[in-house]
mmCIF file of C-alpha atoms in Angstrom:
data_model
loop_
_atom_site.group_PDB
_atom_site.id
_atom_site.type_symbol
_atom_site.label_atom_id
_atom_site.label_comp_id
_atom_site.label_asym_id
_atom_site.label_seq_id
_atom_site.Cartn_x
_atom_site.Cartn_y
_atom_site.Cartn_z
ATOM 1 C CA MET A 174 91.403 33.854 85.232
ATOM 2 C CA ARG A 175 94.113 35.790 83.491
ATOM 3 C CA VAL A 176 94.511 32.902 80.983
ATOM 4 C CA ILE A 177 90.803 32.968 80.227
ATOM 5 C CA ARG A 178 90.870 36.738 79.753
ATOM 6 C CA ILE A 179 93.855 36.543 77.375
ATOM 7 C CA GLY A 180 92.215 33.695 75.428
ATOM 8 C CA GLY A 181 89.059 35.706 75.043
ATOM 9 C CA LEU A 182 90.976 38.709 73.776
ATOM 10 C CA LEU A 183 92.868 36.535 71.279
ATOM 11 C CA LEU A 184 89.608 35.034 70.057
ATOM 12 C CA LEU A 185 88.032 38.451 69.643
ATOM 13 C CA ALA A 186 91.067 39.686 67.716
ATOM 14 C CA SER A 187 91.033 36.710 65.333
ATOM 15 C CA LEU A 188 87.327 37.120 64.632
ATOM 16 C CA SER A 189 87.705 40.793 63.799
ATOM 17 C CA LEU A 190 90.650 40.016 61.498
ATOM 18 C CA ALA A 191 88.547 37.426 59.638
ATOM 19 C CA ALA A 192 85.711 39.910 59.169
ATOM 20 C CA VAL A 193 88.056 42.500 57.681
ATOM 21 C CA ALA A 194 89.579 39.915 55.299
ATOM 22 C CA GLN A 195 86.120 38.899 54.084
ATOM 23 C CA ASP A 196 85.192 42.517 53.422
ATOM 24 C CA ASP A 197 88.374 43.042 51.411
ATOM 25 C CA SER A 198 87.857 39.925 49.210
ATOM 26 C CA SER A 199 84.132 40.612 48.518
ATOM 27 C CA GLU A 200 84.652 44.076 46.989
ATOM 28 C CA PRO A 201 86.153 43.025 43.581
ATOM 29 C CA LEU A 202 83.610 40.175 43.348
ATOM 30 C CA ALA A 203 80.729 42.594 43.853
ATOM 31 C CA GLU A 204 82.157 44.961 41.253
ATOM 32 C CA PHE A 205 82.451 42.094 38.768
ATOM 33 C CA GLN A 206 78.877 41.032 39.365
ATOM 34 C CA VAL A 207 77.609 44.567 38.859
ATOM 35 C CA ALA A 208 79.615 44.911 35.635
ATOM 36 C CA GLU A 209 78.302 41.562 34.343
ATOM 37 C CA ALA A 210 74.704 42.515 35.121
ATOM 38 C CA SER A 211 75.000 45.858 33.349
ATOM 39 C CA GLY A 212 76.617 44.116 30.355
ATOM 40 C CA GLN A 213 73.734 41.648 30.121
ATOM 41 C CA THR A 214 71.265 44.484 30.342
ATOM 42 C CA GLU A 215 73.088 46.276 27.554
ATOM 43 C CA PHE A 216 73.033 43.167 25.344
ATOM 44 C CA ARG A 217 69.344 42.650 26.029
ATOM 45 C CA THR A 218 68.598 46.233 25.055
ATOM 46 C CA LEU A 219 70.708 45.936 21.908
ATOM 47 C CA ASP A 220 68.984 42.683 20.951
ATOM 48 C CA GLU A 221 65.572 44.283 21.427
ATOM 49 C CA ASP A 222 66.632 47.228 19.288
ATOM 50 C CA ILE A 223 67.757 44.878 16.523
ATOM 51 C CA GLN A 224 64.509 42.933 16.647
ATOM 52 C CA ASP A 225 62.522 46.175 16.493
ATOM 53 C CA LEU A 226 64.602 47.317 13.543
ATOM 54 C CA LYS A 227 64.034 44.020 11.728
ATOM 55 C CA THR A 228 60.288 44.288 12.307
ATOM 56 C CA SER A 229 60.313 47.843 10.965
ATOM 57 C CA VAL A 230 62.264 46.771 7.889
ATOM 58 C CA MET A 231 59.836 43.924 7.197
ATOM 59 C CA ASP A 232 56.838 46.237 7.608
ATOM 60 C CA LEU A 233 58.437 48.758 5.281
ATOM 61 C CA ASN A 234 59.222 46.043 2.754
ATOM 62 C CA ARG A 235 55.590 44.932 2.827
ATOM 63 C CA ASP A 236 54.373 48.502 2.339
ATOM 64 C CA LEU A 237 56.774 48.967 -0.561
ATOM 65 C CA PHE A 238 55.519 45.741 -2.140
ATOM 66 C CA LEU A 239 51.921 46.935 -1.888
ATOM 67 C CA LEU A 240 52.868 50.314 -3.287
ATOM 68 C CA GLU A 241 54.722 48.622 -6.136
ATOM 69 C CA GLU A 242 51.651 46.564 -6.963
ATOM 70 C CA GLU A 243 49.453 49.657 -6.945
ATOM 71 C CA LEU A 244 51.863 51.515 -9.223
ATOM 72 C CA LEU A 245 52.425 48.626 -11.643
ATOM 73 C CA PHE A 246 48.821 47.424 -11.689
ATOM 74 C CA PRO A 247 46.532 50.404 -11.008
ATOM 75 C CA ALA A 248 42.891 49.619 -10.310
ATOM 76 C CA ASN A 249 41.589 51.120 -13.541
ATOM 77 C CA THR A 250 43.562 48.612 -15.662
ATOM 78 C CA GLN A 251 44.111 45.706 -13.258
ATOM 79 C CA VAL A 252 42.967 42.196 -14.105
ATOM 80 C CA ALA A 253 43.624 39.289 -11.763
ATOM 81 C CA VAL A 254 42.839 35.627 -12.418
ATOM 82 C CA PHE A 255 42.571 33.106 -9.605
ATOM 83 C CA VAL A 256 42.358 29.306 -9.601
ATOM 84 C CA SER A 257 40.424 27.283 -7.049
ATOM 85 C CA MET A 258 39.385 23.649 -6.720
ATOM 86 C CA ASP A 259 36.497 21.921 -5.022
ATOM 87 C CA VAL A 260 37.120 18.265 -4.117
ATOM 88 C CA GLY A 261 38.861 17.198 -7.344
ATOM 89 C CA GLU A 262 37.849 13.546 -7.421
ATOM 90 C CA PHE A 263 37.195 13.514 -11.172
ATOM 91 C CA PHE A 264 40.120 15.654 -12.262
ATOM 92 C CA GLY A 265 43.816 15.636 -11.401
ATOM 93 C CA LEU A 266 45.049 19.097 -12.261
ATOM 94 C CA ASP A 267 48.347 19.304 -14.124
ATOM 95 C CA SER A 268 48.461 22.781 -15.638
ATOM 96 C CA VAL A 269 46.406 25.827 -16.536
ATOM 97 C CA GLN A 270 47.075 28.078 -19.512
ATOM 98 C CA ILE A 271 45.478 31.473 -19.986
ATOM 99 C CA THR A 272 45.152 33.523 -23.125
ATOM 100 C CA LEU A 273 43.844 37.059 -23.020
ATOM 101 C CA ASP A 274 42.617 38.499 -26.304
ATOM 102 C CA GLY A 275 44.493 35.756 -28.128
ATOM 103 C CA GLU A 276 47.778 36.333 -26.336
ATOM 104 C CA ASN A 277 49.253 33.700 -24.038
ATOM 105 C CA VAL A 278 49.696 35.434 -20.671
ATOM 106 C CA ALA A 279 50.097 32.594 -18.201
ATOM 107 C CA ASN A 280 51.067 28.937 -18.196
ATOM 108 C CA TYR A 281 51.417 27.287 -14.790
ATOM 109 C CA LEU A 282 52.376 23.718 -13.885
ATOM 110 C CA TYR A 283 50.918 22.587 -10.575
ATOM 111 C CA THR A 284 52.859 20.235 -8.331
ATOM 112 C CA ALA A 285 51.188 17.620 -6.148
ATOM 113 C CA ARG A 286 51.684 19.825 -3.101
ATOM 114 C CA GLU A 287 50.045 22.800 -4.814
ATOM 115 C CA VAL A 288 47.095 20.717 -5.969
ATOM 116 C CA ASP A 289 46.664 19.472 -2.433
ATOM 117 C CA ALA A 290 46.636 23.071 -1.201
ATOM 118 C CA LEU A 291 43.956 23.957 -3.742
ATOM 119 C CA ILE A 292 41.813 20.995 -2.727
ATOM 120 C CA ARG A 293 42.134 22.092 0.892
ATOM 121 C CA GLY A 294 40.649 25.441 -0.004
ATOM 122 C CA GLY A 295 43.598 27.460 -1.203
ATOM 123 C CA VAL A 296 43.251 30.004 -4.000
ATOM 124 C CA HIS A 297 46.118 30.650 -6.403
ATOM 125 C CA GLN A 298 46.649 33.999 -8.133
ATOM 126 C CA LEU A 299 47.553 32.731 -11.581
ATOM 127 C CA PHE A 300 47.765 36.020 -13.427
ATOM 128 C CA LEU A 301 47.964 39.730 -12.643
ATOM 129 C CA GLY A 302 48.118 42.191 -15.497
ATOM 130 C CA ASN A 303 46.788 45.340 -17.125
ATOM 131 C CA VAL A 304 44.147 45.738 -19.818
ATOM 132 C CA ARG A 305 42.474 48.820 -21.187
ATOM 133 C CA ALA A 306 38.796 49.509 -20.597
ATOM 134 C CA GLY A 307 36.363 47.664 -22.827
ATOM 135 C CA ASP A 308 35.531 44.106 -23.842
ATOM 136 C CA HIS A 309 38.095 41.357 -23.556
ATOM 137 C CA GLU A 310 38.116 37.601 -24.053
ATOM 138 C CA LEU A 311 39.759 35.299 -21.567
ATOM 139 C CA VAL A 312 40.330 31.632 -22.430
ATOM 140 C CA ALA A 313 41.494 29.159 -19.800
ATOM 141 C CA ILE A 314 42.732 25.711 -20.795
ATOM 142 C CA PHE A 315 42.906 23.071 -18.081
ATOM 143 C CA THR A 316 45.142 20.031 -18.568
ATOM 144 C CA GLY A 317 45.259 17.023 -16.310
ATOM 145 C CA ALA A 318 44.021 13.516 -15.652
ATOM 146 C CA GLY A 319 40.308 12.982 -16.032
ATOM 147 C CA PRO A 320 38.105 10.079 -14.993
ATOM 148 C CA HIS A 321 39.819 6.710 -15.284
ATOM 149 C CA GLU A 322 43.188 8.470 -15.321
ATOM 150 C CA ARG A 323 42.832 9.440 -18.950
ATOM 151 C CA ASP A 324 44.436 12.618 -20.293
ATOM 152 C CA TYR A 325 41.976 15.444 -20.032
ATOM 153 C CA ARG A 326 42.052 18.867 -21.630
ATOM 154 C CA ARG A 327 39.207 21.343 -21.411
ATOM 155 C CA GLY A 328 38.759 25.011 -22.077
ATOM 156 C CA ALA A 329 36.550 27.693 -20.634
ATOM 157 C CA THR A 330 35.902 31.140 -22.084
ATOM 158 C CA LEU A 331 34.821 34.393 -20.516
ATOM 159 C CA VAL A 332 34.084 37.663 -22.265
ATOM 160 C CA PHE A 333 34.191 40.478 -19.775
ATOM 161 C CA ASP A 334 33.863 44.221 -19.806
ATOM 162 C CA LYS A 335 36.748 46.003 -18.119
ATOM 163 C CA GLY A 336 35.470 49.051 -16.315
ATOM 164 C CA ILE A 337 37.042 51.564 -13.987
ATOM 165 C CA GLY A 338 37.687 49.270 -11.055
ATOM 166 C CA PRO A 339 39.892 46.167 -10.872
ATOM 167 C CA LYS A 340 38.580 42.986 -12.491
ATOM 168 C CA TYR A 341 38.875 39.684 -10.642
ATOM 169 C CA VAL A 342 38.167 36.398 -12.410
ATOM 170 C CA GLU A 343 37.942 33.014 -10.713
ATOM 171 C CA LEU A 344 38.630 29.732 -12.505
ATOM 172 C CA SER A 345 36.911 27.096 -10.437
ATOM 173 C CA ILE A 346 37.359 23.359 -10.905
ATOM 174 C CA SER A 347 34.737 21.213 -9.243
ATOM 175 C CA ASP A 348 33.181 17.766 -9.476
ATOM 176 C CA ARG A 349 29.854 17.322 -11.186
ATOM 177 C CA GLU A 350 28.586 14.273 -9.325
ATOM 178 C CA GLN A 351 25.605 13.681 -11.605
ATOM 179 C CA LYS A 352 27.730 13.214 -14.699
ATOM 180 C CA LEU A 353 30.848 11.926 -12.920
ATOM 181 C CA GLN A 354 32.807 14.565 -14.773
ATOM 182 C CA PRO A 355 34.788 17.611 -13.717
ATOM 183 C CA GLU A 356 33.288 21.037 -14.192
ATOM 184 C CA PHE A 357 35.209 24.177 -15.090
ATOM 185 C CA ILE A 358 33.498 27.434 -14.224
ATOM 186 C CA VAL A 359 34.771 30.933 -14.952
ATOM 187 C CA THR A 360 33.194 33.663 -12.842
ATOM 188 C CA GLU A 361 33.749 37.331 -12.254
ATOM 189 C CA TRP A 362 33.983 38.656 -8.732
ATOM 190 C CA GLU A 363 32.025 41.755 -8.007
ATOM 191 C CA MET B 180 57.069 55.240 -16.789
ATOM 192 C CA ARG B 181 56.052 52.128 -14.851
ATOM 193 C CA SER B 182 59.462 50.553 -15.388
ATOM 194 C CA THR B 183 61.075 53.696 -13.938
ATOM 195 C CA HIS B 184 58.786 53.508 -10.932
ATOM 196 C CA LYS B 185 59.641 49.861 -10.484
ATOM 197 C CA LEU B 186 63.366 50.545 -10.718
ATOM 198 C CA ILE B 187 63.151 53.333 -8.148
ATOM 199 C CA LEU B 188 61.152 51.141 -5.782
ATOM 200 C CA GLU B 189 63.621 48.281 -6.130
ATOM 201 C CA LEU B 190 66.555 50.606 -5.466
ATOM 202 C CA VAL B 191 64.887 52.064 -2.387
ATOM 203 C CA ARG B 192 64.001 48.623 -1.094
ATOM 204 C CA GLY B 193 67.492 47.331 -1.738
ATOM 205 C CA LEU B 194 69.119 50.295 -0.005
ATOM 206 C CA ILE B 195 66.914 49.905 3.042
ATOM 207 C CA LEU B 196 67.632 46.197 3.335
ATOM 208 C CA LEU B 197 71.330 46.799 2.742
ATOM 209 C CA CYS B 198 71.529 49.364 5.496
ATOM 210 C CA ALA B 199 69.520 47.219 7.886
ATOM 211 C CA THR B 200 71.308 43.936 7.409
ATOM 212 C CA GLY B 201 74.759 45.012 6.326
ATOM 213 C CA ILE B 202 74.881 42.332 3.683
ATOM 214 C CA VAL B 203 77.172 42.952 0.732
ATOM 215 C CA PHE B 204 75.562 41.548 -2.376
ATOM 216 C CA ALA B 205 77.741 38.988 -4.134
ATOM 217 C CA ALA B 206 78.757 39.147 -7.740
ATOM 218 C CA THR B 207 76.557 37.727 -10.427
ATOM 219 C CA GLN B 208 78.096 34.260 -10.177
ATOM 220 C CA LEU B 209 75.611 31.499 -9.406
ATOM 221 C CA SER B 210 77.711 30.184 -6.542
ATOM 222 C CA GLY B 211 76.575 31.923 -3.393
ATOM 223 C CA GLU B 212 73.333 33.060 -4.988
ATOM 224 C CA ARG B 213 69.877 31.676 -4.463
ATOM 225 C CA ALA B 214 69.224 28.931 -7.002
ATOM 226 C CA PRO B 215 66.777 30.167 -9.661
ATOM 227 C CA ASP B 216 63.432 28.489 -9.174
ATOM 228 C CA PHE B 217 61.885 26.384 -11.882
ATOM 229 C CA VAL B 218 59.220 23.763 -12.440
ATOM 230 C CA LEU B 219 59.725 20.820 -14.784
ATOM 231 C CA LYS B 220 57.912 17.600 -15.447
ATOM 232 C CA SER B 221 59.681 14.445 -14.387
ATOM 233 C CA PHE B 222 59.966 11.435 -16.645
ATOM 234 C CA VAL B 223 57.156 9.774 -14.716
ATOM 235 C CA GLY B 224 54.912 12.788 -15.269
ATOM 236 C CA ALA B 225 55.118 14.535 -11.899
ATOM 237 C CA ASN B 226 55.548 18.315 -11.876
ATOM 238 C CA THR B 227 58.586 19.163 -9.764
ATOM 239 C CA ARG B 228 59.324 22.633 -8.398
ATOM 240 C CA LEU B 229 62.791 23.348 -6.998
ATOM 241 C CA SER B 230 61.576 25.710 -4.278
ATOM 242 C CA GLU B 231 59.524 22.906 -2.700
ATOM 243 C CA TYR B 232 62.790 21.304 -1.656
ATOM 244 C CA ARG B 233 63.631 24.230 0.612
ATOM 245 C CA GLY B 234 64.735 22.722 3.888
ATOM 246 C CA ASP B 235 66.566 19.855 2.181
ATOM 247 C CA VAL B 236 69.988 19.724 0.565
ATOM 248 C CA VAL B 237 69.659 19.458 -3.204
ATOM 249 C CA VAL B 238 72.193 18.140 -5.693
ATOM 250 C CA LEU B 239 71.098 19.474 -9.063
ATOM 251 C CA THR B 240 72.776 17.941 -12.082
ATOM 252 C CA PHE B 241 72.416 18.451 -15.792
ATOM 253 C CA TRP B 242 72.669 15.334 -17.913
ATOM 254 C CA ALA B 243 72.600 13.956 -21.419
ATOM 255 C CA ASN B 244 72.526 10.339 -22.518
ATOM 256 C CA TRP B 245 75.464 10.722 -24.914
ATOM 257 C CA CYS B 246 77.690 12.040 -22.090
ATOM 258 C CA SER B 247 79.616 9.135 -20.538
ATOM 259 C CA ASP B 248 80.931 11.263 -17.660
ATOM 260 C CA CYS B 249 77.345 12.184 -16.874
ATOM 261 C CA ARG B 250 76.514 8.523 -16.320
ATOM 262 C CA ALA B 251 79.473 8.138 -13.975
ATOM 263 C CA GLN B 252 78.375 11.235 -12.084
ATOM 264 C CA LEU B 253 74.825 9.901 -11.781
ATOM 265 C CA SER B 254 76.220 6.686 -10.384
ATOM 266 C CA ASP B 255 78.056 8.626 -7.648
ATOM 267 C CA ILE B 256 74.943 10.615 -6.839
ATOM 268 C CA ARG B 257 72.852 7.482 -6.670
ATOM 269 C CA GLU B 258 75.222 6.153 -4.011
ATOM 270 C CA LEU B 259 75.052 9.468 -2.159
ATOM 271 C CA ASN B 260 71.267 9.243 -2.215
ATOM 272 C CA VAL B 261 71.370 5.798 -0.650
ATOM 273 C CA LEU B 262 73.688 7.047 2.096
ATOM 274 C CA HIS B 263 72.115 10.400 2.854
ATOM 275 C CA GLY B 264 68.595 10.294 1.464
ATOM 276 C CA ASP B 265 67.076 9.790 4.904
ATOM 277 C CA ALA B 266 69.026 12.752 6.250
ATOM 278 C CA GLY B 267 67.499 15.195 3.784
ATOM 279 C CA LEU B 268 69.522 14.840 0.577
ATOM 280 C CA ARG B 269 67.382 15.321 -2.531
ATOM 281 C CA PRO B 270 69.104 14.781 -5.879
ATOM 282 C CA LEU B 271 67.495 16.169 -9.009
ATOM 283 C CA SER B 272 68.737 15.611 -12.517
ATOM 284 C CA VAL B 273 67.731 17.653 -15.562
ATOM 285 C CA SER B 274 67.898 15.965 -18.942
ATOM 286 C CA MET B 275 68.961 18.208 -21.767
ATOM 287 C CA GLU B 276 67.903 15.618 -24.326
ATOM 288 C CA ARG B 277 64.565 15.349 -26.002
ATOM 289 C CA LEU B 278 62.423 12.777 -24.270
ATOM 290 C CA SER B 279 61.884 9.614 -26.256
ATOM 291 C CA SER B 280 60.608 6.163 -25.348
ATOM 292 C CA SER B 281 64.094 4.664 -25.687
ATOM 293 C CA LEU B 282 65.568 7.356 -23.450
ATOM 294 C CA ARG B 283 62.833 6.766 -20.932
ATOM 295 C CA GLU B 284 63.653 3.053 -20.880
ATOM 296 C CA ASP B 285 67.348 3.827 -20.601
ATOM 297 C CA ILE B 286 66.807 6.057 -17.586
ATOM 298 C CA ALA B 287 64.514 3.527 -15.964
ATOM 299 C CA SER B 288 67.242 0.934 -16.292
ATOM 300 C CA LEU B 289 69.608 3.150 -14.287
ATOM 301 C CA GLU B 290 67.325 2.777 -11.243
ATOM 302 C CA LEU B 291 68.378 6.186 -9.998
ATOM 303 C CA GLY B 292 65.944 6.506 -7.121
ATOM 304 C CA PHE B 293 65.500 10.246 -7.675
ATOM 305 C CA PRO B 294 63.644 12.366 -10.242
ATOM 306 C CA MET B 295 64.946 12.886 -13.766
ATOM 307 C CA LEU B 296 63.387 16.068 -15.115
ATOM 308 C CA ASP B 297 62.607 16.887 -18.726
ATOM 309 C CA ASP B 298 63.791 20.273 -20.029
ATOM 310 C CA PRO B 299 62.456 20.201 -23.581
ATOM 311 C CA GLY B 300 63.058 23.839 -24.472
ATOM 312 C CA LEU B 301 66.354 24.003 -22.543
ATOM 313 C CA GLU B 302 64.925 26.958 -20.640
ATOM 314 C CA VAL B 303 66.216 25.780 -17.279
ATOM 315 C CA SER B 304 69.576 24.853 -18.769
ATOM 316 C CA ARG B 305 69.876 28.397 -20.128
ATOM 317 C CA MET B 306 68.747 29.822 -16.798
ATOM 318 C CA TYR B 307 71.610 27.975 -15.116
ATOM 319 C CA ASP B 308 73.997 28.873 -17.927
ATOM 320 C CA VAL B 309 74.986 25.260 -18.590
ATOM 321 C CA GLU B 310 77.794 25.378 -21.146
ATOM 322 C CA SER B 311 79.366 21.982 -20.633
ATOM 323 C CA LEU B 312 78.424 18.608 -19.208
ATOM 324 C CA PRO B 313 78.339 17.246 -16.636
ATOM 325 C CA VAL B 314 77.716 19.969 -14.085
ATOM 326 C CA ALA B 315 76.494 19.630 -10.512
ATOM 327 C CA LEU B 316 75.185 22.324 -8.218
ATOM 328 C CA LEU B 317 75.053 21.708 -4.497
ATOM 329 C CA ILE B 318 72.254 23.742 -2.932
ATOM 330 C CA ASP B 319 71.866 24.161 0.798
ATOM 331 C CA ARG B 320 68.703 24.046 2.895
ATOM 332 C CA GLU B 321 68.106 27.770 2.340
ATOM 333 C CA GLY B 322 68.127 27.355 -1.426
ATOM 334 C CA VAL B 323 71.563 28.934 -1.916
ATOM 335 C CA VAL B 324 74.018 27.442 -4.396
ATOM 336 C CA ARG B 325 77.082 26.608 -2.304
ATOM 337 C CA GLU B 326 79.238 24.924 -4.908
ATOM 338 C CA VAL B 327 79.257 24.366 -8.641
ATOM 339 C CA VAL B 328 81.254 21.386 -9.905
ATOM 340 C CA GLN B 329 82.006 21.515 -13.608
ATOM 341 C CA GLY B 330 83.094 18.335 -15.329
ATOM 342 C CA TYR B 331 83.820 14.964 -13.763
ATOM 343 C CA GLU B 332 86.976 13.289 -12.465
ATOM 344 C CA ARG B 333 87.553 10.083 -10.601
ATOM 345 C CA GLY B 334 87.143 10.871 -6.935
ATOM 346 C CA ASN B 335 84.412 13.438 -7.448
ATOM 347 C CA GLY B 336 82.087 11.178 -5.505
ATOM 348 C CA GLU B 337 84.132 11.686 -2.343
ATOM 349 C CA HIS B 338 84.209 15.418 -2.968
ATOM 350 C CA TYR B 339 80.417 15.486 -3.293
ATOM 351 C CA SER B 340 80.132 13.419 -0.145
ATOM 352 C CA GLU B 341 82.248 15.838 1.892
ATOM 353 C CA ILE B 342 80.223 18.825 0.812
ATOM 354 C CA VAL B 343 76.894 17.049 1.253
ATOM 355 C CA GLU B 344 77.771 15.949 4.777
ATOM 356 C CA ARG B 345 78.787 19.492 5.660
ATOM 357 C CA LEU B 346 75.570 20.948 4.269
ATOM 358 C CA LEU B 347 73.414 18.327 5.947
ATOM 359 C CA ALA B 348 75.043 19.116 9.264
ATOM 360 C CA GLU B 349 74.193 22.833 9.050
#
């Protein structure tokens, strides 16, 4: 009986010692885990701040670009010329040259990728400039490969009246099925 | 007046970007700068724009038929193209000579496997400030000139290969 009592006391003592040891070893581990978690939180917050700052910078850059365009090309003198294509079976576009009142203002070589983008519905801003109010003559010369892969060069002319607002001109290349020839149309956007 | 406005806007934009990113702008050397964009017609008639190669590693060389070192350099680059073409290497060569039928035949006989571009007015050559031949510019996937190699020596092919492999791995 005495042996059993002593054994029980010894067992109880060893268990309590083990519990104390576990408590002692868990304290630095818990502190480390708390420190690591707060560090990760801090990094996450810093990363979010950086991303927000980058977004703000990009938005500001865009606004500055728009402001620059408005300052350099105000509406009362602005003229913009755009190029578009519809299908393009009868004409392989190579380049477009623009003269405005006899002065060469734009000359653009189109790559295969750019032509593909135009055929898919893209519109290219070929020229952006300033002209005074009044009548002006715009001549567009299209160079490329025509039917049967022959060299093809055609011009289109537009006389327009520059008013108070911005002037937008579209150079459209399309297929005229009836004549199996390409068609070059110059139109003003209202 | 408009030029003053433009200058002010550019300065403001540059200051904002500088403060935000902390980037120190490099000197006006081409190495480390974004390669100036251009579009030229190749000898087979295809319009080629440098910026469309963004995402690939470009070796841009300037060449003339009378330059014997240029031919040796092209030979090295042709071998590089065979080795690394599938991995995204895109060589481009700009001819500073006036295009003629004999030159066209000569270039075709080289069987380069990459575009030879015609620079009739030497506009692109001036843009890249080419003063001597041959010259090779190694441009990374972001369009930045990483190294400019002036002249040609035996062993340049290995040098190109080391740089190309490093750029392709980025």
